[in-house]
Coordinates of N, CA and C and ligand atoms in Angstrom, one line a residue:
X746 N 22.9 -70.3 169.2 CA 23.1 -71.6 168.4 C 24.5 -72.1 168.6
X747 N 25.5 -71.2 168.7 CA 26.9 -71.7 169.0 C 27.4 -71.0 170.2
X748 N 27.9 -71.9 171.1 CA 28.5 -71.4 172.4 C 30.0 -71.9 172.4
X749 N 30.9 -71.0 172.6 CA 32.3 -71.5 172.8 C 32.6 -71.1 174.3
X750 N 33.1 -72.1 175.0 CA 33.3 -72.0 176.4 C 34.7 -72.3 176.8
X751 N 35.4 -71.4 177.3 CA 36.8 -71.6 177.9 C 37.7 -72.3 176.9
X752 N 37.6 -72.0 175.6 CA 38.4 -72.7 174.6 C 39.9 -72.4 174.6
X753 N 40.7 -73.5 174.6 CA 42.1 -73.3 174.4 C 42.4 -74.2 173.2
X754 N 43.2 -73.7 172.3 CA 43.6 -74.5 171.1 C 44.9 -73.9 170.5
X755 N 45.6 -74.7 169.8 CA 46.8 -74.3 169.1 C 47.4 -75.4 168.3
X756 N 48.7 -75.4 168.2 CA 49.4 -76.3 167.3 C 50.4 -77.0 168.1
X757 N 50.5 -78.4 168.0 CA 51.4 -79.1 168.8 C 51.0 -78.9 170.3
X758 N 52.0 -78.7 171.1 CA 51.7 -78.4 172.5 C 51.5 -77.0 172.8
X759 N 51.6 -76.1 171.8 CA 51.6 -74.7 172.0 C 50.2 -74.1 171.8
X760 N 49.6 -73.6 172.9 CA 48.3 -72.9 172.7 C 48.5 -71.6 172.0
X761 N 47.5 -71.3 171.1 CA 47.4 -70.0 170.4 C 46.2 -69.2 171.0
X762 N 45.2 -70.0 171.3 CA 43.9 -69.4 171.8 C 43.9 -69.7 173.3
X763 N 43.5 -68.7 174.1 CA 43.5 -68.9 175.6 C 42.1 -68.5 176.1
X764 N 41.4 -69.4 176.7 CA 40.2 -69.1 177.4 C 39.2 -68.2 176.6
X765 N 38.9 -68.7 175.4 CA 38.0 -68.0 174.5 C 36.5 -68.3 174.9
X766 N 35.7 -67.3 175.2 CA 34.3 -67.5 175.4 C 33.5 -66.6 174.4
X767 N 32.7 -67.2 173.6 CA 31.9 -66.4 172.7 C 30.6 -67.1 172.3
X768 N 29.7 -66.4 171.8 CA 28.4 -67.0 171.4 C 27.9 -66.3 170.1
X769 N 27.1 -67.1 169.4 CA 26.4 -66.6 168.2 C 25.0 -67.1 168.3
X770 N 24.1 -66.1 168.2 CA 22.6 -66.5 168.2 C 22.1 -66.8 166.8
X771 N 21.0 -67.5 166.8 CA 20.4 -67.8 165.5 C 20.2 -66.5 164.7
X772 N 20.5 -66.5 163.5 CA 20.3 -65.4 162.6 C 21.1 -64.2 162.9
X773 N 22.1 -64.3 163.8 CA 23.0 -63.2 164.1 C 24.2 -63.2 163.1
X774 N 24.7 -62.0 162.9 CA 26.0 -61.8 162.2 C 27.0 -61.2 163.2
X775 N 28.1 -62.0 163.4 CA 29.1 -61.6 164.4 C 30.4 -61.5 163.8
X776 N 31.2 -60.5 164.1 CA 32.6 -60.4 163.5 C 33.6 -60.8 164.6
X777 N 34.7 -61.3 164.0 CA 35.9 -61.5 164.8 C 36.9 -60.6 164.2
X778 N 37.4 -59.6 164.9 CA 38.4 -58.7 164.4 C 39.6 -58.7 165.3
X779 N 40.7 -58.3 164.7 CA 42.0 -58.3 165.5 C 43.2 -58.2 164.5
X780 N 44.3 -57.9 165.0 CA 45.5 -57.8 164.2 C 46.0 -59.1 163.7
X781 N 47.0 -59.0 162.7 CA 47.6 -60.2 162.2 C 48.2 -61.0 163.3
X782 N 48.0 -62.3 163.2 CA 48.6 -63.2 164.2 C 47.8 -63.3 165.5
X783 N 46.6 -62.7 165.6 CA 45.9 -62.7 166.8 C 45.3 -64.1 167.1
X784 N 45.1 -64.9 166.1 CA 44.5 -66.2 166.3 C 43.2 -66.4 165.7
X785 N 42.8 -65.5 164.8 CA 41.5 -65.5 164.2 C 41.3 -66.8 163.3
X786 N 42.3 -67.1 162.5 CA 42.2 -68.2 161.6 C 42.3 -69.5 162.5
X787 N 43.1 -69.5 163.5 CA 43.1 -70.7 164.4 C 41.8 -70.9 165.0
X788 N 41.0 -69.9 165.4 CA 39.7 -70.0 165.9 C 38.8 -70.6 164.8
X789 N 38.8 -70.1 163.6 CA 38.0 -70.7 162.5 C 38.3 -72.1 162.3
X790 N 39.6 -72.5 162.3 CA 40.1 -73.9 162.1 C 39.6 -74.8 163.2
X791 N 39.5 -74.2 164.4 CA 39.1 -75.1 165.5 C 37.6 -75.3 165.4
X792 N 36.8 -74.2 165.0 CA 35.4 -74.4 164.9 C 35.0 -75.4 163.8
X793 N 35.8 -75.4 162.7 CA 35.4 -76.3 161.6 C 36.1 -77.7 161.8
X794 N 36.9 -77.9 162.8 CA 37.4 -79.2 163.1 C 38.8 -79.5 162.5
X795 N 39.5 -78.5 162.1 CA 40.8 -78.7 161.5 C 41.9 -78.6 162.6
X796 N 41.5 -78.0 163.7 CA 42.4 -77.9 164.9 C 41.6 -78.4 166.0
X797 N 42.2 -79.3 166.8 CA 41.5 -79.9 168.0 C 41.6 -79.0 169.2
X798 N 40.5 -78.8 170.0 CA 40.7 -78.1 171.2 C 41.5 -78.8 172.2
X799 N 42.3 -78.0 173.0 CA 43.1 -78.6 174.1 C 42.2 -78.6 175.4
X800 N 41.3 -77.6 175.4 CA 40.4 -77.5 176.6 C 39.2 -76.7 176.2
X801 N 38.1 -76.8 176.9 CA 36.9 -76.0 176.7 C 36.0 -76.8 175.8
X802 N 34.9 -76.1 175.5 CA 33.8 -76.7 174.7 C 33.3 -75.9 173.6
X803 N 32.9 -76.5 172.5 CA 32.3 -75.9 171.4 C 30.9 -76.6 171.2
X804 N 29.9 -75.8 171.5 CA 28.5 -76.5 171.6 C 27.7 -75.8 170.5
X805 N 27.1 -76.6 169.6 CA 26.3 -76.1 168.5 C 24.9 -76.7 168.7
X806 N 23.9 -75.9 168.9 CA 22.5 -76.4 169.1 C 22.4 -77.5 170.1
X807 N 23.2 -77.3 171.2 CA 23.1 -78.3 172.3 C 24.1 -79.5 172.1
X808 N 24.7 -79.7 170.9 CA 25.6 -80.8 170.7 C 27.1 -80.3 170.9
X809 N 27.8 -81.1 171.8 CA 29.2 -80.7 172.0 C 30.0 -81.3 170.8
X810 N 30.6 -80.4 170.0 CA 31.3 -80.9 168.8 C 32.7 -81.5 169.2
X811 N 33.2 -81.1 170.3 CA 34.5 -81.8 170.8 C 35.5 -81.9 169.7
X812 N 35.9 -83.2 169.5 CA 36.9 -83.5 168.4 C 36.3 -84.0 167.2
X813 N 35.0 -83.8 167.0 CA 34.3 -84.2 165.8 C 35.1 -83.8 164.5
X814 N 35.4 -84.7 163.6 CA 36.2 -84.3 162.4 C 35.5 -83.3 161.5
X815 N 36.3 -82.6 160.7 CA 35.8 -81.5 159.9 C 34.7 -81.9 159.0
X816 N 34.8 -83.1 158.4 CA 33.8 -83.5 157.4 C 32.5 -83.9 158.0
X817 N 32.4 -84.0 159.3 CA 31.2 -84.3 160.0 C 30.5 -83.0 160.4
X818 N 31.2 -81.8 160.4 CA 30.6 -80.6 160.9 C 29.4 -80.1 160.1
X819 N 29.3 -80.3 158.8 CA 28.1 -79.9 158.1 C 26.9 -80.5 158.6
X820 N 27.0 -81.7 159.2 CA 25.8 -82.4 159.8 C 25.2 -81.5 160.9
X821 N 26.1 -80.7 161.5 CA 25.6 -79.7 162.5 C 25.4 -78.3 162.0
X822 N 25.3 -78.2 160.7 CA 24.9 -76.9 160.1 C 26.1 -75.9 160.0
X823 N 27.3 -76.4 160.1 CA 28.4 -75.5 160.0 C 29.1 -75.6 158.7
X824 N 29.3 -74.5 158.0 CA 30.2 -74.6 156.8 C 31.1 -73.4 156.8
X825 N 32.3 -73.5 156.2 CA 33.3 -72.5 156.3 C 33.9 -72.2 155.0
X826 N 34.3 -70.9 154.8 CA 35.1 -70.5 153.6 C 36.4 -70.2 154.2
X827 N 37.4 -71.0 154.0 CA 38.7 -70.7 154.6 C 39.5 -69.6 153.9
X828 N 40.5 -69.1 154.6 CA 41.3 -68.0 154.1 C 41.9 -68.3 152.7
X829 N 42.3 -69.6 152.5 CA 42.9 -69.9 151.2 C 41.9 -70.6 150.2
X830 N 40.7 -70.7 150.7 CA 39.5 -71.2 149.9 C 39.5 -72.7 149.7
X831 N 40.7 -73.3 149.6 CA 40.8 -74.8 149.4 C 39.8 -75.4 148.4
X832 N 39.8 -74.7 147.2 CA 39.0 -75.3 146.1 C 39.9 -76.3 145.3
X833 N 39.2 -77.1 144.6 CA 40.0 -78.0 143.7 C 40.2 -77.3 142.4
X834 N 41.4 -76.7 142.3 CA 41.6 -75.7 141.1 C 41.7 -76.5 139.8
X835 N 42.1 -77.7 139.8 CA 42.1 -78.5 138.5 C 40.8 -78.9 138.0
X836 N 39.8 -78.9 138.9 CA 38.4 -79.3 138.5 C 37.6 -78.1 138.1
X837 N 36.5 -78.4 137.4 CA 35.7 -77.3 136.9 C 34.9 -76.8 138.1
X838 N 34.3 -75.6 137.9 CA 33.4 -75.0 138.8 C 32.3 -76.0 139.2
X839 N 31.7 -76.5 138.1 CA 30.6 -77.5 138.3 C 31.0 -78.7 139.1
X840 N 32.2 -79.2 138.9 CA 32.6 -80.4 139.7 C 32.8 -80.0 141.1
X841 N 33.4 -78.9 141.4 CA 33.6 -78.4 142.8 C 32.2 -78.3 143.4
X842 N 31.2 -77.8 142.7 CA 29.9 -77.5 143.3 C 29.2 -78.9 143.5
X843 N 29.3 -79.7 142.5 CA 28.5 -81.0 142.6 C 29.1 -81.9 143.8
X844 N 30.4 -81.8 144.0 CA 30.9 -82.6 145.2 C 30.3 -82.1 146.5
X845 N 30.2 -80.7 146.6 CA 29.6 -80.2 147.8 C 28.1 -80.5 147.9
X846 N 27.4 -80.5 146.7 CA 26.0 -80.8 146.7 C 25.7 -82.2 147.2
X847 N 26.6 -83.1 146.8 CA 26.4 -84.5 147.3 C 26.7 -84.6 148.8
X848 N 27.7 -83.9 149.2 CA 28.1 -83.9 150.7 C 27.0 -83.3 151.5
X849 N 26.4 -82.2 151.0 CA 25.4 -81.5 151.7 C 24.1 -82.3 151.8
X850 N 23.8 -83.0 150.7 CA 22.6 -83.8 150.7 C 22.7 -84.9 151.8
X851 N 23.9 -85.5 151.9 CA 24.1 -86.5 152.9 C 24.1 -85.9 154.3
X852 N 24.6 -84.7 154.5 CA 24.7 -84.1 155.8 C 23.3 -83.6 156.3
X853 N 22.6 -83.1 155.3 CA 21.3 -82.3 155.8 C 20.0 -83.1 155.4
X854 N 20.1 -83.9 154.4 CA 18.9 -84.7 154.0 C 17.7 -83.8 153.8
X855 N 16.6 -84.0 154.5 CA 15.4 -83.2 154.3 C 15.5 -81.8 154.7
X856 N 16.6 -81.5 155.5 CA 16.8 -80.1 156.0 C 17.4 -79.2 154.9
X857 N 17.8 -79.8 153.7 CA 18.4 -79.1 152.7 C 17.6 -77.8 152.3
X858 N 18.3 -76.7 152.1 CA 17.6 -75.4 151.8 C 18.1 -74.9 150.5
X859 N 19.4 -75.2 150.1 CA 19.9 -74.6 148.9 C 20.1 -75.6 147.8
X860 N 19.4 -75.4 146.7 CA 19.7 -76.3 145.6 C 20.9 -75.7 144.8
X861 N 21.4 -76.5 143.9 CA 22.5 -76.0 143.0 C 22.0 -74.9 142.2
X862 N 20.8 -75.0 141.7 CA 20.2 -74.0 140.8 C 20.1 -72.7 141.6
X863 N 19.6 -72.8 142.8 CA 19.4 -71.6 143.7 C 20.7 -70.9 144.0
X864 N 21.7 -71.6 144.2 CA 23.0 -71.1 144.5 C 23.6 -70.4 143.3
X865 N 23.4 -71.0 142.1 CA 23.9 -70.4 140.9 C 23.2 -69.1 140.6
X866 N 21.9 -69.0 141.0 CA 21.2 -67.8 140.8 C 21.8 -66.6 141.6
X867 N 22.3 -67.0 142.8 CA 22.9 -66.0 143.7 C 24.2 -65.3 143.0
X868 N 24.9 -66.2 142.3 CA 26.2 -65.7 141.7 C 26.2 -66.0 140.2
X869 N 25.6 -65.0 139.4 CA 25.5 -65.2 138.0 C 26.9 -65.5 137.3
X870 N 27.9 -64.9 137.8 CA 29.3 -65.1 137.2 C 29.7 -66.5 137.3
X871 N 29.4 -67.1 138.5 CA 29.7 -68.5 138.7 C 28.9 -69.4 137.7
X872 N 27.7 -69.0 137.5 CA 26.9 -69.8 136.6 C 27.5 -69.7 135.2
X873 N 27.9 -68.5 134.8 CA 28.5 -68.3 133.5 C 29.8 -69.2 133.3
X874 N 30.5 -69.3 134.4 CA 31.8 -70.0 134.3 C 31.7 -71.5 134.7
X875 N 30.5 -72.0 134.7 CA 30.2 -73.3 135.3 C 31.2 -74.4 134.8
X876 N 31.6 -74.4 133.5 CA 32.4 -75.5 132.9 C 33.9 -75.2 133.0
X877 N 34.2 -74.0 133.4 CA 35.7 -73.6 133.4 C 36.4 -74.2 134.6
X878 N 37.7 -74.5 134.4 CA 38.5 -74.9 135.6 C 38.6 -73.8 136.6
X879 N 38.4 -74.1 137.9 CA 38.5 -73.1 138.9 C 39.8 -72.3 138.9
X880 N 40.9 -73.0 138.5 CA 42.2 -72.3 138.5 C 42.3 -71.2 137.5
X881 N 41.3 -71.2 136.5 CA 41.3 -70.1 135.4 C 40.5 -68.9 135.8
X882 N 39.8 -69.0 137.0 CA 39.0 -67.9 137.4 C 39.8 -66.8 138.2
X883 N 39.2 -65.6 138.2 CA 39.8 -64.5 139.0 C 39.6 -64.8 140.5
X884 N 40.4 -64.1 141.3 CA 40.3 -64.3 142.8 C 38.8 -64.1 143.3
X885 N 38.2 -63.0 142.7 CA 36.8 -62.7 143.2 C 35.9 -63.8 142.8
X886 N 36.0 -64.3 141.5 CA 35.2 -65.4 141.0 C 35.4 -66.7 141.9
X887 N 36.7 -66.9 142.2 CA 36.9 -68.1 143.0 C 36.3 -68.0 144.4
X888 N 36.3 -66.8 144.9 CA 35.7 -66.6 146.3 C 34.2 -66.8 146.2
X889 N 33.6 -66.4 145.1 CA 32.2 -66.7 144.9 C 31.9 -68.2 144.8
X890 N 32.8 -68.9 144.1 CA 32.6 -70.4 144.0 C 32.8 -71.0 145.4
X891 N 33.7 -70.5 146.2 CA 33.9 -71.0 147.6 C 32.7 -70.8 148.5
X892 N 32.1 -69.6 148.3 CA 30.8 -69.4 149.1 C 29.7 -70.3 148.6
X893 N 29.6 -70.4 147.3 CA 28.6 -71.2 146.7 C 28.7 -72.7 147.2
X894 N 30.0 -73.1 147.2 CA 30.3 -74.5 147.7 C 29.9 -74.6 149.2
X895 N 30.2 -73.6 150.0 CA 29.8 -73.7 151.4 C 28.3 -73.8 151.6
X896 N 27.6 -73.0 150.8 CA 26.1 -73.0 150.9 C 25.5 -74.4 150.6
X897 N 26.2 -75.1 149.6 CA 25.6 -76.4 149.2 C 25.8 -77.4 150.3
X898 N 26.6 -77.1 151.3 CA 26.8 -78.0 152.5 C 25.6 -77.7 153.4
X899 N 24.7 -76.8 153.1 CA 23.4 -76.6 153.8 C 23.6 -76.1 155.2
X900 N 24.4 -75.1 155.4 CA 24.7 -74.6 156.8 C 23.5 -73.7 157.3
X901 N 23.4 -73.6 158.6 CA 22.7 -72.5 159.2 C 23.6 -71.5 159.9
X902 N 24.9 -71.9 159.9 CA 26.0 -71.0 160.3 C 27.1 -71.0 159.3
X903 N 27.4 -69.9 158.7 CA 28.4 -69.7 157.7 C 29.6 -69.0 158.3
X904 N 30.7 -69.6 158.2 CA 31.9 -69.0 158.8 C 32.9 -68.5 157.7
X905 N 33.3 -67.3 157.7 CA 34.0 -66.7 156.5 C 35.3 -66.1 157.0
X906 N 36.4 -66.6 156.6 CA 37.7 -66.1 157.0 C 38.3 -65.2 156.0
X907 N 38.4 -63.9 156.3 CA 39.1 -62.9 155.4 C 38.5 -63.0 154.0
X908 N 37.2 -62.8 154.0 CA 36.4 -63.0 152.7 C 36.8 -61.9 151.7
X909 N 37.1 -60.7 152.1 CA 37.2 -59.6 151.1 C 38.6 -59.2 150.8
X910 N 39.6 -59.8 151.5 CA 41.0 -59.4 151.3 C 41.4 -59.6 149.9
X911 N 42.0 -58.5 149.3 CA 42.5 -58.6 148.0 C 41.5 -58.5 146.8
X912 N 40.2 -58.3 147.2 CA 39.2 -58.3 146.1 C 38.8 -56.9 145.7
X913 N 38.4 -56.8 144.4 CA 38.0 -55.4 143.9 C 36.8 -55.0 144.6
X914 N 36.6 -53.7 144.9 CA 35.4 -53.2 145.6 C 34.1 -53.6 145.0
X915 N 34.1 -53.7 143.7 CA 32.8 -54.1 143.0 C 32.4 -55.5 143.4
X916 N 33.4 -56.4 143.4 CA 33.2 -57.8 143.8 C 32.8 -57.9 145.3
X917 N 33.5 -57.1 146.1 CA 33.2 -57.1 147.6 C 31.7 -56.7 147.8
X918 N 31.3 -55.7 147.0 CA 29.9 -55.2 147.2 C 28.9 -56.3 146.8
X919 N 29.2 -57.0 145.7 CA 28.4 -58.0 145.2 C 28.3 -59.2 146.2
X920 N 29.4 -59.6 146.8 CA 29.4 -60.7 147.8 C 28.7 -60.3 149.0
X921 N 28.9 -59.0 149.5 CA 28.3 -58.6 150.7 C 26.7 -58.5 150.5
X922 N 26.3 -58.1 149.3 CA 24.9 -58.1 149.0 C 24.3 -59.5 149.1
X923 N 25.0 -60.5 148.6 CA 24.5 -61.9 148.7 C 24.4 -62.3 150.2
X924 N 25.4 -62.0 151.0 CA 25.4 -62.4 152.4 C 24.3 -61.7 153.1
X925 N 24.0 -60.4 152.8 CA 22.9 -59.8 153.4 C 21.6 -60.4 153.1
X926 N 21.5 -60.9 151.8 CA 20.3 -61.6 151.4 C 20.1 -62.9 152.2
X927 N 21.2 -63.6 152.4 CA 21.2 -64.9 153.2 C 20.7 -64.6 154.6
X928 N 21.1 -63.5 155.1 CA 20.7 -63.2 156.5 C 19.2 -63.1 156.6
X929 N 18.6 -62.4 155.6 CA 17.2 -62.3 155.7 C 16.5 -63.6 155.6
X930 N 17.2 -64.6 155.1 CA 16.6 -66.0 155.1 C 17.0 -66.8 156.3
X931 N 17.6 -66.2 157.3 CA 17.8 -66.9 158.6 C 19.2 -67.4 158.8
X932 N 20.2 -67.1 157.9 CA 21.6 -67.6 158.1 C 22.3 -66.8 159.2
X933 N 23.0 -67.5 160.1 CA 23.9 -66.9 161.0 C 25.3 -66.8 160.4
X934 N 26.0 -65.7 160.6 CA 27.3 -65.5 160.0 C 28.4 -65.2 161.0
X935 N 29.5 -65.9 160.9 CA 30.7 -65.5 161.7 C 31.7 -65.0 160.7
X936 N 32.0 -63.7 160.8 CA 32.8 -63.1 159.8 C 34.2 -62.6 160.4
X937 N 35.2 -63.3 159.9 CA 36.6 -62.8 160.3 C 37.0 -61.8 159.3
X938 N 37.3 -60.6 159.8 CA 37.5 -59.5 158.9 C 38.6 -58.5 159.3
X939 N 39.5 -58.2 158.4 CA 40.5 -57.2 158.7 C 40.0 -55.8 158.6
X940 N 39.0 -55.6 157.7 CA 38.5 -54.2 157.6 C 37.4 -54.0 158.6
X941 N 37.6 -53.0 159.5 CA 36.7 -52.7 160.5 C 35.4 -52.1 159.8
X942 N 35.6 -51.4 158.7 CA 34.5 -50.8 158.0 C 33.5 -51.8 157.5
X943 N 34.1 -52.9 156.9 CA 33.2 -54.0 156.4 C 32.6 -54.7 157.6
X944 N 33.4 -55.0 158.6 CA 32.8 -55.7 159.8 C 31.6 -54.9 160.4
X945 N 31.8 -53.6 160.5 CA 30.7 -52.7 161.1 C 29.5 -52.7 160.2
X946 N 29.7 -52.7 158.9 CA 28.6 -52.7 157.9 C 27.8 -54.0 157.9
X947 N 28.6 -55.1 158.1 CA 28.0 -56.4 157.9 C 27.4 -57.1 159.1
X948 N 27.9 -56.7 160.3 CA 27.6 -57.5 161.5 C 26.9 -56.7 162.6
X949 N 26.2 -57.5 163.5 CA 25.5 -56.9 164.6 C 26.4 -56.5 165.7
X950 N 27.4 -57.3 165.9 CA 28.4 -57.1 167.1 C 29.6 -57.9 166.8
X951 N 30.6 -57.7 167.7 CA 31.9 -58.3 167.4 C 32.7 -58.7 168.6
X952 N 33.7 -59.5 168.4 CA 34.7 -59.8 169.5 C 36.1 -59.4 168.9
X953 N 36.8 -58.7 169.8 CA 38.2 -58.2 169.3 C 39.2 -59.2 169.9
X954 N 39.9 -59.8 169.1 CA 40.9 -60.9 169.5 C 42.3 -60.3 169.4
X955 N 43.1 -60.5 170.4 CA 44.5 -60.0 170.4 C 45.3 -61.0 171.1
X956 N 46.4 -61.4 170.5 CA 47.3 -62.4 171.1 C 46.5 -63.6 171.8
X957 N 45.6 -64.1 171.0 CA 44.9 -65.3 171.4 C 43.8 -65.1 172.5
X958 N 43.5 -63.9 172.8 CA 42.5 -63.6 173.8 C 41.4 -62.7 173.3
X959 N 40.2 -62.8 173.8 CA 39.1 -61.8 173.6 C 39.4 -60.6 174.5
X960 N 39.8 -59.5 173.9 CA 40.2 -58.3 174.7 C 39.1 -57.3 174.8
X961 N 38.1 -57.4 173.9 CA 37.0 -56.5 174.0 C 35.8 -57.1 173.2
X962 N 34.6 -56.7 173.7 CA 33.4 -57.1 172.9 C 32.7 -55.8 172.4
X963 N 32.3 -55.8 171.2 CA 31.5 -54.7 170.6 C 30.1 -55.2 170.6
X964 N 29.2 -54.6 171.4 CA 27.8 -55.1 171.5 C 26.9 -54.6 170.5
X965 N 25.7 -55.1 170.5 CA 24.6 -54.6 169.6 C 24.5 -53.0 169.7
X966 N 24.5 -52.4 168.6 CA 24.4 -50.9 168.5 C 25.7 -50.2 168.9
X967 N 26.8 -50.8 169.1 CA 28.0 -50.1 169.5 C 29.0 -49.8 168.4
X968 N 28.7 -50.3 167.2 CA 29.6 -50.1 166.1 C 29.8 -48.6 165.8
X969 N 28.8 -47.7 165.8 CA 29.0 -46.3 165.5 C 30.0 -45.7 166.5
X970 N 29.9 -46.0 167.8 CA 30.8 -45.4 168.8 C 32.2 -45.9 168.6
X971 N 32.3 -47.2 168.2 CA 33.7 -47.7 168.0 C 34.3 -47.0 166.8
X972 N 33.5 -46.8 165.7 CA 34.1 -46.1 164.5 C 34.4 -44.7 164.8
X973 N 33.6 -44.0 165.7 CA 33.8 -42.6 166.0 C 35.0 -42.4 166.9
X974 N 35.4 -43.4 167.7 CA 36.5 -43.2 168.7 C 37.6 -44.1 168.2
X975 N 38.7 -43.5 167.8 CA 39.8 -44.3 167.2 C 40.7 -45.0 168.2
X976 N 40.4 -45.0 169.5 CA 41.3 -45.6 170.4 C 41.4 -47.1 170.2
X977 N 40.2 -47.8 170.1 CA 40.2 -49.2 169.9 C 40.8 -49.6 168.5
X978 N 40.5 -48.8 167.5 CA 41.0 -49.0 166.2 C 42.6 -48.9 166.2
X979 N 43.1 -47.9 166.9 CA 44.5 -47.7 166.9 C 45.2 -48.8 167.7
X980 N 44.5 -49.3 168.8 CA 45.1 -50.3 169.7 C 45.1 -51.6 169.0
X981 N 44.1 -52.0 168.3 CA 44.0 -53.4 167.8 C 43.7 -53.6 166.4
X982 N 43.1 -52.6 165.7 CA 42.5 -52.8 164.5 C 43.0 -52.0 163.3
X983 N 42.7 -52.4 162.2 CA 43.0 -51.6 161.0 C 41.8 -50.9 160.5
X984 N 41.9 -49.7 159.9 CA 40.7 -49.0 159.5 C 40.0 -49.6 158.3
Ligands
ATP470 N1 50.1 -74.5 161.4 C1 50.6 -73.7 162.4 N2 51.6 -74.2 163.2 C2 52.1 -73.5 164.2 N3 51.7 -72.3 164.5 C3 50.8 -71.7 163.7 C4 50.2 -72.4 162.6 N4 49.3 -71.6 162.1 C5 49.3 -70.4 162.7 N5 50.2 -70.5 163.8 C6 50.5 -69.4 164.7 O1 49.4 -69.1 165.4 C7 49.3 -67.7 165.7 C8 47.9 -67.2 165.2 O2 47.9 -67.3 163.8 P1 46.5 -67.2 163.0 O3 46.8 -67.5 161.6 O4 45.4 -67.9 163.7 O5 46.3 -65.6 163.1 P2 45.3 -64.6 162.4 O6 44.7 -63.7 163.4 O7 44.4 -65.4 161.5 O8 46.3 -63.7 161.5 P3 46.0 -63.0 160.0 O9 45.3 -61.8 160.3 O10 47.4 -62.8 159.6 O11 45.3 -64.0 159.2 C9 50.5 -67.1 165.0 O12 51.5 -66.8 165.9 C10 50.9 -68.1 164.0 O13 52.3 -68.1 163.8
MG471 MG1 44.0 -65.4 159.5

């Protein structure tokens, strides 16, 4: 469903990503792992239209996304939860969600799969805090609102950047449970993750990014051997 071909991207004239090739199939969960500064967030920002490619192609379901602006990407089934979440913290949870609901309806029309009610059922805490300002919520609760908002954009590919960093284990478990449920409903997931344990638990395969390049691929069924052999982990990853 997503093909990235010979992608170069960065800031100003300076490339951060060099000749990136990767793909995600329908209903697949794929991880991007790698050390701090490897370019993971830059890749996410390029996929969602916040950074323009300098060269190469990003093709989603046959359409070349090229320099399509970020707000048009939900029309192609792409929604993202950014590292800093980018929620409207002064607004209520409900207002944040209703804004996304409207945008999702415009983007997806009859293809819409997630109603506001259905998304609130996934995250009971979000439902409880529906009228509260987002800024008053805990980090974990805000992350749930950010995922709920992304789902209301009606994606078939959900991109998540450092979803679990800084969150309590109980909240992480709850969020990962929801993501697993979404997968059974056909959602493809691109997970940028510092924790190799979580990446291995949540995804089918992975790309290891280092200094802006894909230095290794972890294929279907290869997670157990990667976890058992600490060379890759020592070289590029955190445990
Ligand atoms: N807005 C920016 N302007 C210029 N350079 C940037 C900008 N954002 C990131 N960079 C640089 O791009 C490189 C990759 O950063 P990026 O945030 O993509 O890495 P990352 O893999 O997501 O790291 P982390 O694990 O810390 O989140 C770094 O050298 C960083 O300094
Ligand atoms: Mg990052």
